[in-house]
mmCIF file of C-alpha atoms in Angstrom:
data_model
loop_
_atom_site.group_PDB
_atom_site.id
_atom_site.type_symbol
_atom_site.label_atom_id
_atom_site.label_comp_id
_atom_site.label_asym_id
_atom_site.label_seq_id
_atom_site.Cartn_x
_atom_site.Cartn_y
_atom_site.Cartn_z
ATOM 1 C CA UNK A 1172 0.000 0.000 0.000
ATOM 2 C CA UNK A 1173 2.824 2.402 0.889
ATOM 3 C CA UNK A 1174 4.511 1.639 -2.439
ATOM 4 C CA UNK A 1175 1.291 2.548 -4.316
ATOM 5 C CA UNK A 1176 0.971 5.834 -2.427
ATOM 6 C CA UNK A 1177 4.605 6.636 -3.109
ATOM 7 C CA UNK A 1178 4.064 6.123 -6.864
ATOM 8 C CA UNK A 1179 1.000 8.344 -6.874
ATOM 9 C CA UNK A 1180 2.853 11.031 -4.934
ATOM 10 C CA UNK A 1181 5.827 10.850 -7.337
ATOM 11 C CA UNK A 1182 3.517 11.176 -10.344
ATOM 12 C CA UNK A 1183 1.812 14.179 -8.811
ATOM 13 C CA UNK A 1184 5.145 15.856 -8.033
ATOM 14 C CA UNK A 1185 6.424 15.241 -11.558
ATOM 15 C CA UNK A 1186 3.220 16.671 -13.028
ATOM 16 C CA UNK A 1187 3.518 19.813 -10.898
ATOM 17 C CA UNK A 1188 7.206 20.218 -11.759
ATOM 18 C CA UNK A 1189 6.592 19.781 -15.488
ATOM 19 C CA UNK A 1190 3.668 22.182 -15.527
ATOM 20 C CA UNK A 1191 5.657 24.886 -13.689
ATOM 21 C CA UNK A 1192 8.523 24.664 -16.177
ATOM 22 C CA UNK A 1193 6.152 24.738 -19.129
ATOM 23 C CA UNK A 1194 7.350 21.350 -20.238
ATOM 24 C CA UNK A 1195 4.724 19.017 -21.520
ATOM 25 C CA UNK A 1196 4.904 15.650 -23.166
ATOM 26 C CA UNK A 1197 5.065 15.874 -26.932
ATOM 27 C CA UNK A 1198 2.544 13.613 -28.603
ATOM 28 C CA UNK A 1199 3.882 11.582 -31.464
ATOM 29 C CA UNK A 1200 2.215 11.950 -34.856
ATOM 30 C CA UNK A 1201 -0.209 9.147 -35.593
ATOM 31 C CA UNK A 1202 0.847 6.819 -38.388
ATOM 32 C CA UNK A 1203 -2.673 6.893 -39.734
ATOM 33 C CA UNK A 1204 -5.756 8.800 -38.786
ATOM 34 C CA UNK A 1205 -7.920 6.885 -36.352
ATOM 35 C CA UNK A 1206 -11.190 5.645 -37.799
ATOM 36 C CA UNK A 1207 -14.034 8.092 -37.492
ATOM 37 C CA UNK A 1208 -16.456 7.529 -34.661
ATOM 38 C CA UNK A 1209 -19.169 5.146 -35.756
ATOM 39 C CA UNK A 1210 -17.203 4.103 -38.851
ATOM 40 C CA UNK A 1211 -17.804 0.371 -39.145
ATOM 41 C CA UNK A 1212 -17.031 -0.763 -42.680
ATOM 42 C CA UNK A 1213 -15.423 -4.166 -42.016
ATOM 43 C CA UNK A 1214 -18.793 -5.838 -42.621
ATOM 44 C CA UNK A 1215 -18.473 -4.854 -46.289
ATOM 45 C CA UNK A 1216 -15.214 -6.672 -47.049
ATOM 46 C CA UNK A 1217 -17.352 -9.020 -49.075
ATOM 47 C CA UNK A 1218 -21.026 -9.023 -49.988
ATOM 48 C CA UNK A 1219 -23.228 -12.088 -49.839
ATOM 49 C CA UNK A 1220 -23.689 -14.196 -52.986
ATOM 50 C CA UNK A 1221 -27.371 -13.134 -53.049
ATOM 51 C CA UNK A 1222 -26.433 -9.450 -53.042
ATOM 52 C CA UNK A 1223 -23.861 -9.947 -55.792
ATOM 53 C CA UNK A 1224 -26.413 -11.911 -57.824
ATOM 54 C CA UNK A 1225 -28.880 -9.019 -57.578
ATOM 55 C CA UNK A 1226 -26.219 -6.709 -59.016
ATOM 56 C CA UNK A 1227 -25.414 -9.199 -61.779
ATOM 57 C CA UNK A 1228 -29.099 -9.446 -62.702
ATOM 58 C CA UNK A 1229 -29.355 -5.641 -62.914
ATOM 59 C CA UNK A 1230 -26.169 -5.410 -64.991
ATOM 60 C CA UNK A 1231 -27.362 -8.155 -67.373
ATOM 61 C CA UNK A 1232 -30.713 -6.397 -67.817
ATOM 62 C CA UNK A 1233 -28.867 -3.163 -68.544
ATOM 63 C CA UNK A 1234 -26.617 -4.842 -71.117
ATOM 64 C CA UNK A 1235 -29.693 -6.269 -72.844
ATOM 65 C CA UNK A 1236 -31.211 -2.786 -73.002
ATOM 66 C CA UNK A 1237 -27.994 -1.419 -74.559
ATOM 67 C CA UNK A 1238 -28.577 -3.540 -77.637
ATOM 68 C CA UNK A 1239 -31.637 -1.408 -78.355
ATOM 69 C CA UNK A 1240 -29.834 1.942 -77.974
ATOM 70 C CA UNK A 1241 -27.549 3.835 -80.294
ATOM 71 C CA UNK A 1242 -25.016 5.360 -77.935
ATOM 72 C CA UNK A 1243 -21.470 6.603 -78.178
ATOM 73 C CA UNK A 1244 -19.424 7.348 -75.097
ATOM 74 C CA UNK A 1245 -15.839 8.394 -75.576
ATOM 75 C CA UNK A 1246 -14.663 9.229 -72.051
ATOM 76 C CA UNK A 1247 -13.964 6.646 -69.357
ATOM 77 C CA UNK A 1248 -15.438 7.989 -66.158
ATOM 78 C CA UNK A 1249 -13.754 5.241 -64.114
ATOM 79 C CA UNK A 1250 -10.357 4.580 -65.731
ATOM 80 C CA UNK A 1251 -8.694 1.251 -65.030
ATOM 81 C CA UNK A 1252 -5.593 2.962 -63.664
ATOM 82 C CA UNK A 1253 -7.648 4.474 -60.825
ATOM 83 C CA UNK A 1254 -7.007 2.492 -57.667
ATOM 84 C CA UNK A 1255 -7.913 3.495 -54.126
ATOM 85 C CA UNK A 1256 -4.706 1.857 -52.905
ATOM 86 C CA UNK A 1257 -2.851 4.880 -54.298
ATOM 87 C CA UNK A 1258 -4.647 7.187 -51.859
ATOM 88 C CA UNK A 1259 -3.904 7.742 -48.197
ATOM 89 C CA UNK A 1260 -6.107 5.655 -45.895
ATOM 90 C CA UNK A 1261 -8.201 8.671 -44.785
ATOM 91 C CA UNK A 1262 -8.785 9.712 -48.424
ATOM 92 C CA UNK A 1263 -10.219 6.372 -49.520
ATOM 93 C CA UNK A 1264 -13.657 6.726 -47.882
ATOM 94 C CA UNK A 1265 -13.936 10.241 -49.338
ATOM 95 C CA UNK A 1266 -13.265 8.958 -52.863
ATOM 96 C CA UNK A 1267 -15.591 5.967 -52.424
ATOM 97 C CA UNK A 1268 -18.360 8.154 -50.997
ATOM 98 C CA UNK A 1269 -18.201 10.437 -54.054
ATOM 99 C CA UNK A 1270 -18.223 7.438 -56.394
ATOM 100 C CA UNK A 1271 -21.120 5.872 -54.514
ATOM 101 C CA UNK A 1272 -23.094 9.149 -54.457
ATOM 102 C CA UNK A 1273 -22.812 9.430 -58.248
ATOM 103 C CA UNK A 1274 -23.724 5.766 -58.658
ATOM 104 C CA UNK A 1275 -26.822 6.183 -56.489
ATOM 105 C CA UNK A 1276 -27.909 9.326 -58.339
ATOM 106 C CA UNK A 1277 -27.625 7.602 -61.705
ATOM 107 C CA UNK A 1278 -29.259 4.329 -60.595
ATOM 108 C CA UNK A 1279 -32.120 6.156 -58.872
ATOM 109 C CA UNK A 1280 -32.811 7.986 -62.140
ATOM 110 C CA UNK A 1281 -32.760 4.620 -63.936
ATOM 111 C CA UNK A 1282 -35.210 3.112 -61.447
ATOM 112 C CA UNK A 1283 -38.052 4.802 -63.327
ATOM 113 C CA UNK A 1284 -37.158 2.931 -66.516
ATOM 114 C CA UNK A 1285 -37.898 -0.626 -67.578
ATOM 115 C CA UNK A 1286 -34.918 -1.667 -65.404
ATOM 116 C CA UNK A 1287 -36.652 -0.454 -62.248
ATOM 117 C CA UNK A 1288 -37.545 -3.886 -60.896
ATOM 118 C CA UNK A 1289 -34.031 -5.282 -61.349
ATOM 119 C CA UNK A 1290 -32.554 -2.228 -59.585
ATOM 120 C CA UNK A 1291 -34.656 -2.413 -56.395
ATOM 121 C CA UNK A 1292 -32.380 -4.680 -54.360
ATOM 122 C CA UNK A 1293 -29.093 -3.172 -55.626
ATOM 123 C CA UNK A 1294 -30.365 0.312 -54.732
ATOM 124 C CA UNK A 1295 -31.291 -0.793 -51.212
ATOM 125 C CA UNK A 1296 -27.863 -2.370 -50.743
ATOM 126 C CA UNK A 1297 -26.027 0.684 -52.075
ATOM 127 C CA UNK A 1298 -28.113 3.058 -49.940
ATOM 128 C CA UNK A 1299 -27.265 0.991 -46.851
ATOM 129 C CA UNK A 1300 -23.546 0.990 -47.702
ATOM 130 C CA UNK A 1301 -23.675 4.733 -48.388
ATOM 131 C CA UNK A 1302 -25.329 5.467 -45.051
ATOM 132 C CA UNK A 1303 -22.611 3.507 -43.199
ATOM 133 C CA UNK A 1304 -19.845 5.069 -45.297
ATOM 134 C CA UNK A 1305 -20.918 8.612 -44.441
ATOM 135 C CA UNK A 1306 -19.821 8.008 -40.838
ATOM 136 C CA UNK A 1307 -16.287 7.423 -42.181
ATOM 137 C CA UNK A 1308 -16.025 10.610 -44.218
ATOM 138 C CA UNK A 1309 -14.730 13.677 -42.390
ATOM 139 C CA UNK A 1310 -16.951 16.733 -42.616
ATOM 140 C CA UNK A 1311 -15.838 19.134 -45.324
ATOM 141 C CA UNK A 1312 -14.739 22.432 -43.797
ATOM 142 C CA UNK A 1313 -16.138 25.548 -45.452
ATOM 143 C CA UNK A 1314 -12.694 27.139 -45.305
ATOM 144 C CA UNK A 1315 -9.237 25.689 -45.056
ATOM 145 C CA UNK A 1316 -7.373 22.989 -46.940
ATOM 146 C CA UNK A 1317 -9.086 21.237 -49.799
ATOM 147 C CA UNK A 1318 -8.314 17.778 -51.175
ATOM 148 C CA UNK A 1319 -5.174 17.721 -53.320
ATOM 149 C CA UNK A 1320 -3.388 15.424 -55.690
ATOM 150 C CA UNK A 1321 -5.078 12.218 -56.790
ATOM 151 C CA UNK A 1322 -8.072 12.656 -54.510
ATOM 152 C CA UNK A 1323 -8.759 16.147 -55.867
ATOM 153 C CA UNK A 1324 -8.414 14.878 -59.435
ATOM 154 C CA UNK A 1325 -10.851 11.991 -58.841
ATOM 155 C CA UNK A 1326 -13.428 14.139 -57.056
ATOM 156 C CA UNK A 1327 -13.226 16.793 -59.771
ATOM 157 C CA UNK A 1328 -13.609 14.177 -62.504
ATOM 158 C CA UNK A 1329 -16.763 12.750 -60.891
ATOM 159 C CA UNK A 1330 -18.217 16.226 -60.375
ATOM 160 C CA UNK A 1331 -17.539 17.260 -63.975
ATOM 161 C CA UNK A 1332 -19.029 14.037 -65.339
ATOM 162 C CA UNK A 1333 -22.448 15.021 -63.997
ATOM 163 C CA UNK A 1334 -22.271 18.197 -66.068
ATOM 164 C CA UNK A 1335 -20.563 16.983 -69.233
ATOM 165 C CA UNK A 1336 -21.700 13.394 -69.830
ATOM 166 C CA UNK A 1337 -25.037 12.387 -71.276
ATOM 167 C CA UNK A 1338 -27.379 10.363 -69.084
ATOM 168 C CA UNK A 1339 -26.816 7.307 -71.304
ATOM 169 C CA UNK A 1340 -23.042 7.552 -70.864
ATOM 170 C CA UNK A 1341 -23.364 8.057 -67.108
ATOM 171 C CA UNK A 1342 -25.587 4.973 -66.924
ATOM 172 C CA UNK A 1343 -23.128 2.877 -68.911
ATOM 173 C CA UNK A 1344 -20.129 4.060 -66.867
ATOM 174 C CA UNK A 1345 -21.868 3.396 -63.563
ATOM 175 C CA UNK A 1346 -23.223 -0.015 -64.552
ATOM 176 C CA UNK A 1347 -19.902 -1.235 -65.941
ATOM 177 C CA UNK A 1348 -18.138 -0.007 -62.778
ATOM 178 C CA UNK A 1349 -20.542 -1.668 -60.308
ATOM 179 C CA UNK A 1350 -18.557 -4.827 -59.655
ATOM 180 C CA UNK A 1351 -15.307 -2.913 -59.324
ATOM 181 C CA UNK A 1352 -16.999 -0.616 -56.798
ATOM 182 C CA UNK A 1353 -18.353 -3.587 -54.831
ATOM 183 C CA UNK A 1354 -15.456 -6.037 -54.981
ATOM 184 C CA UNK A 1355 -12.426 -3.769 -55.113
ATOM 185 C CA UNK A 1356 -13.099 -0.216 -53.929
ATOM 186 C CA UNK A 1357 -15.525 -1.108 -51.130
ATOM 187 C CA UNK A 1358 -13.307 -3.963 -49.988
ATOM 188 C CA UNK A 1359 -10.304 -1.616 -49.881
ATOM 189 C CA UNK A 1360 -12.128 0.934 -47.710
ATOM 190 C CA UNK A 1361 -13.512 -1.839 -45.499
ATOM 191 C CA UNK A 1362 -9.980 -3.208 -45.036
ATOM 192 C CA UNK A 1363 -8.619 0.158 -43.850
ATOM 193 C CA UNK A 1364 -4.822 0.243 -43.617
ATOM 194 C CA UNK A 1365 -4.689 -3.446 -44.573
ATOM 195 C CA UNK A 1366 -5.488 -2.450 -48.192
ATOM 196 C CA UNK A 1367 -2.058 -2.268 -49.806
#
């Protein structure tokens, strides 16, 4: 008991001495930003076979509908060289959230078409993922530093696509990117710093 009291007394004396001299412990820089509060993405490392089948059914129905359209899309909204692994861990949810927001916007617009029935389950799944992902994305400050480098380029590209691309081209880009979003990008964000 005396030894415990002595330790407490020593700690208190050291704290007083350090505070009087102005010395304070220097925190070390974190190697990675801690996950945001309420950010629980590990459940999305892989989707169930039923969920993936619902996406495949929607994609197949879309491909069948393409045979009846005369469309020409020159730009690749989601280039193959784009890989979330090239971003810092904290940037990955931001990039995925922007990609998912565009995907939801486009698919929700398509839900009023003949593909509506095949899009019901994929939309529910994507909306659920999006709601969980939003807890992982830091709030955007109104002033201060903005995203730079690759992240800025990707976010700008997605934002410009809404303005420049036709609805048909947006639909094609989103539908052909679905499985990459679900099996690669989502898995990378769900894996956190283990995605290398």
